[in-house]
PDB file of C-alpha atoms in Angstrom:
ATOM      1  CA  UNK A   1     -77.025 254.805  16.699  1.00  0.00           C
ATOM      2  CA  UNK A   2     -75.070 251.459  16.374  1.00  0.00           C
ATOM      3  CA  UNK A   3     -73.688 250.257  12.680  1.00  0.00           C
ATOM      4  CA  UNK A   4     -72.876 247.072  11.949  1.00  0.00           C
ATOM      5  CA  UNK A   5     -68.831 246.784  11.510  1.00  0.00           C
ATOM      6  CA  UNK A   6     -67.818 246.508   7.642  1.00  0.00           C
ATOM      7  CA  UNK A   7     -66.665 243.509   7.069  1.00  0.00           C
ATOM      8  CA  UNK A   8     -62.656 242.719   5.721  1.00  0.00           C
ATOM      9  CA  UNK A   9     -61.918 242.906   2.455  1.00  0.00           C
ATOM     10  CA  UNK A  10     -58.835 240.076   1.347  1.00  0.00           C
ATOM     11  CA  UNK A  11     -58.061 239.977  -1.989  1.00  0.00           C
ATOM     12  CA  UNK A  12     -55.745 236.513  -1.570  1.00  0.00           C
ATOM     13  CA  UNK A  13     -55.355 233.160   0.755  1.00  0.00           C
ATOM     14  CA  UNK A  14     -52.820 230.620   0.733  1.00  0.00           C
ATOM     15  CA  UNK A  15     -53.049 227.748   3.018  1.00  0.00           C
ATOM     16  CA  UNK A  16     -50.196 226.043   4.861  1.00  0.00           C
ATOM     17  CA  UNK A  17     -50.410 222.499   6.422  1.00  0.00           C
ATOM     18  CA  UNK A  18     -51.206 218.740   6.360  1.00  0.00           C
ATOM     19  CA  UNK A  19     -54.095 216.945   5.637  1.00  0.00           C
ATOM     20  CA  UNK A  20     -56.288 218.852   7.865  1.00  0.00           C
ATOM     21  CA  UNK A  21     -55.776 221.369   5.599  1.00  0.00           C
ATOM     22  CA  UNK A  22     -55.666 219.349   2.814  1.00  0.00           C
ATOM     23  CA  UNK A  23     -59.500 218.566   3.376  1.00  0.00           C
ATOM     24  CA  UNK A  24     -59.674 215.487   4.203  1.00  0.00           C
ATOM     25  CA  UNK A  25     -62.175 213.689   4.425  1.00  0.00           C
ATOM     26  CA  UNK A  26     -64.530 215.841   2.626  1.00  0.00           C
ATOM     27  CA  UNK A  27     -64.685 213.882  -0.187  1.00  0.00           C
ATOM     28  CA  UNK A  28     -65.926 215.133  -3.575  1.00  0.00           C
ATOM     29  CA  UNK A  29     -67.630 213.152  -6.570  1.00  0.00           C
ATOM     30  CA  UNK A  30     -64.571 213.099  -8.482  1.00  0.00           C
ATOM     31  CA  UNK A  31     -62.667 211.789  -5.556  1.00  0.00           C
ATOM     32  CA  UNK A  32     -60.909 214.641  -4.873  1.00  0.00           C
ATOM     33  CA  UNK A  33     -60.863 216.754  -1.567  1.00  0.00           C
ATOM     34  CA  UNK A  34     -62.408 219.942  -0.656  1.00  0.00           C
ATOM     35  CA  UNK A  35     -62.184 220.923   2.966  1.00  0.00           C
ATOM     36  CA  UNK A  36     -62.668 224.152   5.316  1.00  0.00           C
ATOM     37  CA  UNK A  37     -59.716 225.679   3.134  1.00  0.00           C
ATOM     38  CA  UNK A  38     -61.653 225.504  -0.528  1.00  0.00           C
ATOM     39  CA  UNK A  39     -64.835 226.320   1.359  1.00  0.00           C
ATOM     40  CA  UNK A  40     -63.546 229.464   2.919  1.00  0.00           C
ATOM     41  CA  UNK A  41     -62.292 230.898  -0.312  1.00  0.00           C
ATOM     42  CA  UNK A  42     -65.025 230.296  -1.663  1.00  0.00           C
ATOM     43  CA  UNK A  43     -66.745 232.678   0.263  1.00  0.00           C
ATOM     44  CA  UNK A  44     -64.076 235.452   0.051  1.00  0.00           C
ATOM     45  CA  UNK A  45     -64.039 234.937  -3.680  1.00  0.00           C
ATOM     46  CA  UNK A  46     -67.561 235.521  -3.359  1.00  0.00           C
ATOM     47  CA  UNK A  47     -67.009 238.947  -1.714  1.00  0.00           C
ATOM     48  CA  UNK A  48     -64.024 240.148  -3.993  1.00  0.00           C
ATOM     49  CA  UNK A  49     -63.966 240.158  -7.510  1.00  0.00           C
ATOM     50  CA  UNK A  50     -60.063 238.576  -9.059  1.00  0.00           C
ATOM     51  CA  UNK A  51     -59.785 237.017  -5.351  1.00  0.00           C
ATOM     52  CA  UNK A  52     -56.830 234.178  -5.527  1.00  0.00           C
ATOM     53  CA  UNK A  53     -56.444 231.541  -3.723  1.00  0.00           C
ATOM     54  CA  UNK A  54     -53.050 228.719  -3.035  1.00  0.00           C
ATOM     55  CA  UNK A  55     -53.260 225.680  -0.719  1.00  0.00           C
ATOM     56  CA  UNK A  56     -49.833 224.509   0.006  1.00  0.00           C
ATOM     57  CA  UNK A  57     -51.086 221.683   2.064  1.00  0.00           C
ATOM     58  CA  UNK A  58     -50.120 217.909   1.858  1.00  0.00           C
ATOM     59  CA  UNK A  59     -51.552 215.341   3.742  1.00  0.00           C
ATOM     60  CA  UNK A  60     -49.497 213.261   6.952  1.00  0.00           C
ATOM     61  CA  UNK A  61     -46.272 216.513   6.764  1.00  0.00           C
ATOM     62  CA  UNK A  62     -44.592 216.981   9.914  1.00  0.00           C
ATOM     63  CA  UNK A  63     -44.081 220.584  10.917  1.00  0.00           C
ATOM     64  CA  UNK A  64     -40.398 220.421   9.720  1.00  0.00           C
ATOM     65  CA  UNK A  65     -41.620 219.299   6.717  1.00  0.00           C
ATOM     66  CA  UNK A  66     -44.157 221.928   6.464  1.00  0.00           C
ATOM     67  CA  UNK A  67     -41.540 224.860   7.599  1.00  0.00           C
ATOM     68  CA  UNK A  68     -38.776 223.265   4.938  1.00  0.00           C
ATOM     69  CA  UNK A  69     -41.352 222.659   2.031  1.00  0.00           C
ATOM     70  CA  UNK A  70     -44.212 225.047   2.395  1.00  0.00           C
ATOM     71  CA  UNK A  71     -43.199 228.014   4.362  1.00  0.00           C
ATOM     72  CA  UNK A  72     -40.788 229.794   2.085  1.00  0.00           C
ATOM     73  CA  UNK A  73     -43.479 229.094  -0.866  1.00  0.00           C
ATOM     74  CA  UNK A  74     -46.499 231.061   1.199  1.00  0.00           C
ATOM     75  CA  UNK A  75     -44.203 233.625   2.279  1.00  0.00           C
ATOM     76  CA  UNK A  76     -42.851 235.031  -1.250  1.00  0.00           C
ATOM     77  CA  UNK A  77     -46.631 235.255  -2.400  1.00  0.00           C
ATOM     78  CA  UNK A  78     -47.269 238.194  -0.165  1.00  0.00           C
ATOM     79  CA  UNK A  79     -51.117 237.156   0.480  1.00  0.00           C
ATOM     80  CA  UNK A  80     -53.499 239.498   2.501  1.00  0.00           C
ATOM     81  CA  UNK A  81     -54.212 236.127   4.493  1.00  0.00           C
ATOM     82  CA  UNK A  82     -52.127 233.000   5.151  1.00  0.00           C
ATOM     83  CA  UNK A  83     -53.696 230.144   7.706  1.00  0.00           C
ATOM     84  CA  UNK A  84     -50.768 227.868   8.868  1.00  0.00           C
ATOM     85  CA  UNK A  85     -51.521 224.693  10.844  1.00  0.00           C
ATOM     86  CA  UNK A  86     -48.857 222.121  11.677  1.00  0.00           C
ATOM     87  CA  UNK A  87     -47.292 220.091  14.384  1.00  0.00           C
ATOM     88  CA  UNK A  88     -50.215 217.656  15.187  1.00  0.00           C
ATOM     89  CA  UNK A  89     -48.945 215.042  13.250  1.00  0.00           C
ATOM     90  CA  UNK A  90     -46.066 215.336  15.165  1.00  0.00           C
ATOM     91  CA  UNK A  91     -47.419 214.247  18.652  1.00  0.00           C
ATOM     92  CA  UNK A  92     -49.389 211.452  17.813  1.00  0.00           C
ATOM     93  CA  UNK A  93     -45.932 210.069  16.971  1.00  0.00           C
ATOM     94  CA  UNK A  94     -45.177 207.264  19.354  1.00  0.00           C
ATOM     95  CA  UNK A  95     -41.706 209.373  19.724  1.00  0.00           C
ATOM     96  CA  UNK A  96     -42.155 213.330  19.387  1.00  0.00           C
ATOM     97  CA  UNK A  97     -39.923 216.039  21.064  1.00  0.00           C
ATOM     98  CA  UNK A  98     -42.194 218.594  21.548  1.00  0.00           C
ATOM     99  CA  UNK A  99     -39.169 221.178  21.899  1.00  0.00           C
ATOM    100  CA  UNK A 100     -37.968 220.624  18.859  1.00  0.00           C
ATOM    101  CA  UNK A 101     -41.851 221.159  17.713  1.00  0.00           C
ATOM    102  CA  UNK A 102     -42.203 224.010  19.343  1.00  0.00           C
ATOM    103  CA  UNK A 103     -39.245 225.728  17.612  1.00  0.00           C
ATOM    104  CA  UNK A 104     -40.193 224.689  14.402  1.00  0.00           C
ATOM    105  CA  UNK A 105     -43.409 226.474  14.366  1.00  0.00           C
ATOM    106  CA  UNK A 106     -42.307 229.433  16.123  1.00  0.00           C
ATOM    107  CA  UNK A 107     -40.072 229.581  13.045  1.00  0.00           C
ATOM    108  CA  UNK A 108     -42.795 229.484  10.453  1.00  0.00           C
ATOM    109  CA  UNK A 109     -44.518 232.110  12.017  1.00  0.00           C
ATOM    110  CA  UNK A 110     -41.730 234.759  12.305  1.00  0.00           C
ATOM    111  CA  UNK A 111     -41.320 233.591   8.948  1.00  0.00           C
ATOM    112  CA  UNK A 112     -45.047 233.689   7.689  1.00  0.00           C
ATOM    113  CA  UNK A 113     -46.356 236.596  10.207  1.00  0.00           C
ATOM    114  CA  UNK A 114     -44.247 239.658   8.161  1.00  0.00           C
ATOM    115  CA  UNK A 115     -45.506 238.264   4.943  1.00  0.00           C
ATOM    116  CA  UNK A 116     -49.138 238.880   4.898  1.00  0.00           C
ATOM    117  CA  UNK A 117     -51.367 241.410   6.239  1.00  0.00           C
ATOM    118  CA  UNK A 118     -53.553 238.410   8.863  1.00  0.00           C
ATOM    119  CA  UNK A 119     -51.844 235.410   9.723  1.00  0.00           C
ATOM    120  CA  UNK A 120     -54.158 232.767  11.135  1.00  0.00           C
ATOM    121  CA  UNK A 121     -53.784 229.836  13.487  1.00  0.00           C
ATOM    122  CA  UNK A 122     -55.553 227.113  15.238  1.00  0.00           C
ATOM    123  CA  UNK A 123     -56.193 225.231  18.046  1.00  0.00           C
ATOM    124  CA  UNK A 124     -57.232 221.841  16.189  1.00  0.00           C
ATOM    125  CA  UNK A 125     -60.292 220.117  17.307  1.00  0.00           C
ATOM    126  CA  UNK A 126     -60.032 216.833  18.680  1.00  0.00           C
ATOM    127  CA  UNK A 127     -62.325 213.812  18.599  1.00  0.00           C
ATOM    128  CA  UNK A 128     -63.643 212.326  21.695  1.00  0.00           C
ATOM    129  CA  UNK A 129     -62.299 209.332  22.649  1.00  0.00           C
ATOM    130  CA  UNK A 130     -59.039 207.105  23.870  1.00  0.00           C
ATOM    131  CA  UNK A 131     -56.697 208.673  20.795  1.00  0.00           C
ATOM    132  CA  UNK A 132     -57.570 212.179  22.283  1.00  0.00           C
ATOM    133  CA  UNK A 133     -57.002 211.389  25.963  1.00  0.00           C
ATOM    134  CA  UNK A 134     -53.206 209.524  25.176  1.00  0.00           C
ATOM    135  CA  UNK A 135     -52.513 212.324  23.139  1.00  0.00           C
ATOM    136  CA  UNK A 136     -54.271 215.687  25.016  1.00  0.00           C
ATOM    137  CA  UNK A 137     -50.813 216.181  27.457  1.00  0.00           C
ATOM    138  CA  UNK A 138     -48.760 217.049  23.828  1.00  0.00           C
ATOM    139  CA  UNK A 139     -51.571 218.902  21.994  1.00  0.00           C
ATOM    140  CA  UNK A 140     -52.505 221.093  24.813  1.00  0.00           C
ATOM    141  CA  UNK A 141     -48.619 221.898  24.872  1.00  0.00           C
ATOM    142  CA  UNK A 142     -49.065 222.540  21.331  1.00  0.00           C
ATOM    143  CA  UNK A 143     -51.508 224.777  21.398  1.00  0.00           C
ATOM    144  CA  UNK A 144     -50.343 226.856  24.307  1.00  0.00           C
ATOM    145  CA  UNK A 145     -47.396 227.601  22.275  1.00  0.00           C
ATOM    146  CA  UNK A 146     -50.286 228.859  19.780  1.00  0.00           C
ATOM    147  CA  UNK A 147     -51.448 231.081  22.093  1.00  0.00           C
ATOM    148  CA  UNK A 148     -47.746 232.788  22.620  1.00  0.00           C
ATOM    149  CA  UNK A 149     -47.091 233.017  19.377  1.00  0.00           C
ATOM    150  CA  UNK A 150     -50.175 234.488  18.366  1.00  0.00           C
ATOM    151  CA  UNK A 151     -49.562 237.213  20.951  1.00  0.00           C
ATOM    152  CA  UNK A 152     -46.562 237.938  19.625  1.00  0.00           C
ATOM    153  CA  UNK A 153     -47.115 238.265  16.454  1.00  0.00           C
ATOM    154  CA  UNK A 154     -50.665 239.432  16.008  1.00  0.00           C
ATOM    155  CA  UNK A 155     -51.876 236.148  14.456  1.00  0.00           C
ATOM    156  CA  UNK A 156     -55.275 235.483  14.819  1.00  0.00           C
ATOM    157  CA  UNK A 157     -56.456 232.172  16.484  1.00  0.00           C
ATOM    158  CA  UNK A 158     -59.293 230.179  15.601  1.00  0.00           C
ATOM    159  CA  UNK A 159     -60.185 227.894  18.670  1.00  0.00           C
ATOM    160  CA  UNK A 160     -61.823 224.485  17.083  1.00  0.00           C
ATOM    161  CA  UNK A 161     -60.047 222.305  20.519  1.00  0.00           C
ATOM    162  CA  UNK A 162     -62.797 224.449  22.545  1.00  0.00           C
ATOM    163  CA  UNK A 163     -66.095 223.837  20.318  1.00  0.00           C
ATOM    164  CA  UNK A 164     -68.241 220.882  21.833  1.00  0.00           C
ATOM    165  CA  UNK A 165     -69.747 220.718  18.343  1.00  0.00           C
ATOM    166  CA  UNK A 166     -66.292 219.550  16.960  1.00  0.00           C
ATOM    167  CA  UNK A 167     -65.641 216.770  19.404  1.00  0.00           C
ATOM    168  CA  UNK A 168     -69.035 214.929  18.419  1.00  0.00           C
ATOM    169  CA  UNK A 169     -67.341 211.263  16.784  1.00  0.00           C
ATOM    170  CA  UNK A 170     -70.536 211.675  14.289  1.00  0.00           C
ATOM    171  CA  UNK A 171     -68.413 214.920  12.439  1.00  0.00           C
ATOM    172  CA  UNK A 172     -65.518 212.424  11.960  1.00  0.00           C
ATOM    173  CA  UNK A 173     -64.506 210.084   8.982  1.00  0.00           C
ATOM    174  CA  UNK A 174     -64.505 206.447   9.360  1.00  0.00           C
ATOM    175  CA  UNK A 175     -60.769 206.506   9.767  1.00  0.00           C
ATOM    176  CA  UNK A 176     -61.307 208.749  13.199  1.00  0.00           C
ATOM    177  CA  UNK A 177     -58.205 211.380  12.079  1.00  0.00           C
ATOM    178  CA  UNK A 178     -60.054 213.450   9.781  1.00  0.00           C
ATOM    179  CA  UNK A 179     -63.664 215.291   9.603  1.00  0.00           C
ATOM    180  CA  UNK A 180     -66.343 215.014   7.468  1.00  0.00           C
ATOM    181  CA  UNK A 181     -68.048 217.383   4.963  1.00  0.00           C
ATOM    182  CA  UNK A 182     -70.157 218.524   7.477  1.00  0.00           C
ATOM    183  CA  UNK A 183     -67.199 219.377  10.333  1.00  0.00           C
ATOM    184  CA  UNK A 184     -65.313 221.008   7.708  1.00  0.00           C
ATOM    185  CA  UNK A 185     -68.177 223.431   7.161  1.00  0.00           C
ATOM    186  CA  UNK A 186     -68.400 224.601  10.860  1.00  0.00           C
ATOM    187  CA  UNK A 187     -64.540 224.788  10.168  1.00  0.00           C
ATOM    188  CA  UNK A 188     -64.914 227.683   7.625  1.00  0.00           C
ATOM    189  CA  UNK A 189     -67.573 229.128   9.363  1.00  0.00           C
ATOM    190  CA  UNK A 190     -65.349 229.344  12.796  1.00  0.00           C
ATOM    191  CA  UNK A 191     -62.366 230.777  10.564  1.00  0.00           C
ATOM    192  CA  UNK A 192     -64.966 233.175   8.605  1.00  0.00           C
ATOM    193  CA  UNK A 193     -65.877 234.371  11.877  1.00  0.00           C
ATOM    194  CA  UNK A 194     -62.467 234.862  12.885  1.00  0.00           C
ATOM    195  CA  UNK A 195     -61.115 237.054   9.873  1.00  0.00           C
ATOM    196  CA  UNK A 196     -64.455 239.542  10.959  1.00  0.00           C
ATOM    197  CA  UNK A 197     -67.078 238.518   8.211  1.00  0.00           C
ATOM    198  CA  UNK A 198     -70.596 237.963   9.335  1.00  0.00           C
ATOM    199  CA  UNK A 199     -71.634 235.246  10.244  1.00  0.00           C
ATOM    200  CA  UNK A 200     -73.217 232.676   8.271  1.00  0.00           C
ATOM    201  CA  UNK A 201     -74.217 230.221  10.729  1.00  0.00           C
ATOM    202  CA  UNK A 202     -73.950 231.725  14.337  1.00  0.00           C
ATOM    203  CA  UNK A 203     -74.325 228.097  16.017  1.00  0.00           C
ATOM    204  CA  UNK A 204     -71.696 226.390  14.480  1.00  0.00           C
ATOM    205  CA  UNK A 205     -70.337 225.803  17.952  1.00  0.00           C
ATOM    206  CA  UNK A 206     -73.711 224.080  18.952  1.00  0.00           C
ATOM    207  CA  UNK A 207     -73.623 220.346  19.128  1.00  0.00           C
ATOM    208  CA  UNK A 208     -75.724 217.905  16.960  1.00  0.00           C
ATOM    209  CA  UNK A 209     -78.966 216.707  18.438  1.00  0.00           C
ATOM    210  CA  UNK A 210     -78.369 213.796  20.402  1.00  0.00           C
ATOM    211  CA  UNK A 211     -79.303 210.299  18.570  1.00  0.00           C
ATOM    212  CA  UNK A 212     -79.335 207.045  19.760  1.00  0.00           C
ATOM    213  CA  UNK A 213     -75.768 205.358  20.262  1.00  0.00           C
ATOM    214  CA  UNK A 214     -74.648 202.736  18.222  1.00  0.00           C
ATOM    215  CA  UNK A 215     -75.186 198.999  20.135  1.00  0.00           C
ATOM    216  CA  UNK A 216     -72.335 196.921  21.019  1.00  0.00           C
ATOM    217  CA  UNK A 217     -72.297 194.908  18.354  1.00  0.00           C
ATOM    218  CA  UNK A 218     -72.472 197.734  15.745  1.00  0.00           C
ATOM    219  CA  UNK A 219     -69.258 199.530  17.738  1.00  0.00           C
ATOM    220  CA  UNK A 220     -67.224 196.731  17.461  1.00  0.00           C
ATOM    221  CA  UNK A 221     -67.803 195.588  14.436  1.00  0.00           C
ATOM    222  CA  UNK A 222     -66.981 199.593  13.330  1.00  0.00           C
ATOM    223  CA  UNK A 223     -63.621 198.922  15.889  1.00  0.00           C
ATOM    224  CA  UNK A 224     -62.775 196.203  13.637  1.00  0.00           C
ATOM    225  CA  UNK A 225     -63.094 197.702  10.415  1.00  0.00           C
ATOM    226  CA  UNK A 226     -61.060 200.640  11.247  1.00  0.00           C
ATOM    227  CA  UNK A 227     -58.137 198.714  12.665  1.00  0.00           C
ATOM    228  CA  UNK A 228     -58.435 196.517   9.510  1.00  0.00           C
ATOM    229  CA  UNK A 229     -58.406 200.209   6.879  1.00  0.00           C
ATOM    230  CA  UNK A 230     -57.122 202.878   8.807  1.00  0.00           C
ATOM    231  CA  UNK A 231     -54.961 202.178  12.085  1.00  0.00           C
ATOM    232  CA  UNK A 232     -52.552 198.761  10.760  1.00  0.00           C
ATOM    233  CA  UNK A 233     -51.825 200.812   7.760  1.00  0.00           C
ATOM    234  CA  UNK A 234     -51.154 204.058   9.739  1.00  0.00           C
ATOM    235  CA  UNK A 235     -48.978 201.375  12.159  1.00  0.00           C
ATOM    236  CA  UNK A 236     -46.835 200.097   9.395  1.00  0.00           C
ATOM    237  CA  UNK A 237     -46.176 203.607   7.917  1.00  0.00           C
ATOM    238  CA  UNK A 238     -44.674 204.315  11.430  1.00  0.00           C
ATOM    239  CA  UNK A 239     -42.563 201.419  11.293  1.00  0.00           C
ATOM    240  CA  UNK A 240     -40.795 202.191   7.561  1.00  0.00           C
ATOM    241  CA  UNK A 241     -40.601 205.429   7.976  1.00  0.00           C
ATOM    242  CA  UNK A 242     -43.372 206.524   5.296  1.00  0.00           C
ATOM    243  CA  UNK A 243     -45.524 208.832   5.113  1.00  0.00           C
ATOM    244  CA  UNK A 244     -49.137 209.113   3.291  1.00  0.00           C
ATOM    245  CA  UNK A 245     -48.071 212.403   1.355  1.00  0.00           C
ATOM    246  CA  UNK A 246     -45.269 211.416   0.275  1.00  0.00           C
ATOM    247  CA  UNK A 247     -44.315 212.044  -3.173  1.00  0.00           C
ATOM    248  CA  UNK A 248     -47.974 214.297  -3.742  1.00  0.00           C
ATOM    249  CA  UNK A 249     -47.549 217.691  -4.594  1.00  0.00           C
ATOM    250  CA  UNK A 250     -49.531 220.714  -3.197  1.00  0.00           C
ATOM    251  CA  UNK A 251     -53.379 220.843  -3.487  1.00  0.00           C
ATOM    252  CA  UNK A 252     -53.048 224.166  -4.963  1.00  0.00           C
ATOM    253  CA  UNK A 253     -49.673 225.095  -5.277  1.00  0.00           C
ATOM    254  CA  UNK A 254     -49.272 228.485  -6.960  1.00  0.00           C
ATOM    255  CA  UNK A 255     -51.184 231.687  -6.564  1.00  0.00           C
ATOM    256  CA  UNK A 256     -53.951 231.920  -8.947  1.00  0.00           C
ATOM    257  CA  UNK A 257     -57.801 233.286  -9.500  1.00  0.00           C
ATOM    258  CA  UNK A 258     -60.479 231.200  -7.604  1.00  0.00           C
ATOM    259  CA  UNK A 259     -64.445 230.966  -7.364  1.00  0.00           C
ATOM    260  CA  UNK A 260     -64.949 227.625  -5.911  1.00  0.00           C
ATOM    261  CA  UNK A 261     -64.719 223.885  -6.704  1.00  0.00           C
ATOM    262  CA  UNK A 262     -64.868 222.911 -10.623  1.00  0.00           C
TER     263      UNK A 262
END
């Protein structure tokens, strides 16, 4: 006779990254963010009475930034769960050494890993397009070194770079970095799956029904509108040195009881 598997039991998450993590661009009505992070404690919370949840995350931190700001903080609240994603900031810099990456987040996970009872990591999706194709060369390097370190340390990984679903440009803000509310969703649900709940929605993976593509006139006129809002801006912080997160503090910065979004 086959029994279905209990499912986990976490009484805490904390969440370690950059604006993926963040939540952008799943944008509330109070203009705040909520993300795959929120979302997914919401559901444990659901499942475990006194649940707590931190989110450490800061959007446009490098993984140095993340290992010198947030790691340390994540690690001395002993959670059942921590999720860390970093480093992809790092190679869409014109100039990244993706040594020096790679140390940095094996550091955060021999930091992080002893400290909780499930560390997760990702392979972050990517958005179909010229960005992703520049780009792939450094994030596939990235996420090999994933892989390793997952091995290593018995971290779990939660593979969004392989899901069709999440390369469809129609689960992607305006500004072509970040996902919307719905790709953040199918981001809980893949790390849900991945921690060993039941699932919720078993074809997150499957791609959106195929619509009609934009004409010409509509896609550049969209081209124009993001160089104009999103990529000059994201240019000039390059070229001073600056940094969207700078000077914000965590989302969710100490350990505390959680049932969702106020």
């Amino acid at each position: 006779m086959q029994t279905n598997p209990i499912p986990p039991t976490h009484t805490s998450l904390v969440a370690v990254g950059d604006s993926f993590t963040e939540g952008m661009s799943d944008l509330l009505p109070d203009g705040s963010y909520r993300g795959w992070a929120d979302l997914l404690a919401t559901r444990m919370a659901a499942r475990t009475p006194g649940f707590r949840y931190a989110n450490l995350a800061v959007r446009g931190k490098l993984i140095g930034q993340i290992v010198d700001e947030q790691v340390d903080v994540a690690a001395a609240m002993n959670p059942d769960v921590i999720t860390l994603v970093g480093g992809l900031n790092d190679t869409l810099r014109p100039k990244c050494d993706m040594g020096r990456v790679r140390e940095l987040l094996t550091e955060a996970v021999e930091r992080l890993a002893p400290s909780c009872r499930q560390l997760v990591l990702m392979r972050s999706p990517g958005r179909q397009g010229p960005v992703l194709e520049r780009f792939r060369p450094r994030m596939e390097e990235l996420f090999g070194c994933v892989d390793e370190l997952a091995e290593r340390h018995g971290a779990l990984v939660v593979d969004l770079y392989g899901a069709p679903s999440l390369a469809d440009p129609r689960l992607w803000d305006v500004d072509r970095l970040h996902l919307t509310a719905e790709g953040h969703r199918r981001v809980a649900e893949a790390v849900w799956q991945t921690l060993g709940y039941p699932p919720e929605d078993a074809e997150w993976r499957t791609p959106m029904p195929a619509t009609e593509p934009p004409g010409w006139v509509s896609r550049r006129a969209a081209d124009a509108r993001f160089a104009k809002q999103h990529l000059l801006p994201w240019i000039g912080r390059r070229l001073t040195g600056r940094s969207s997160g700078d000077g914000r503090p965590a989302k969710r910065p100490e350990l505390l009881p959680y049932e969702g979004p106020a």
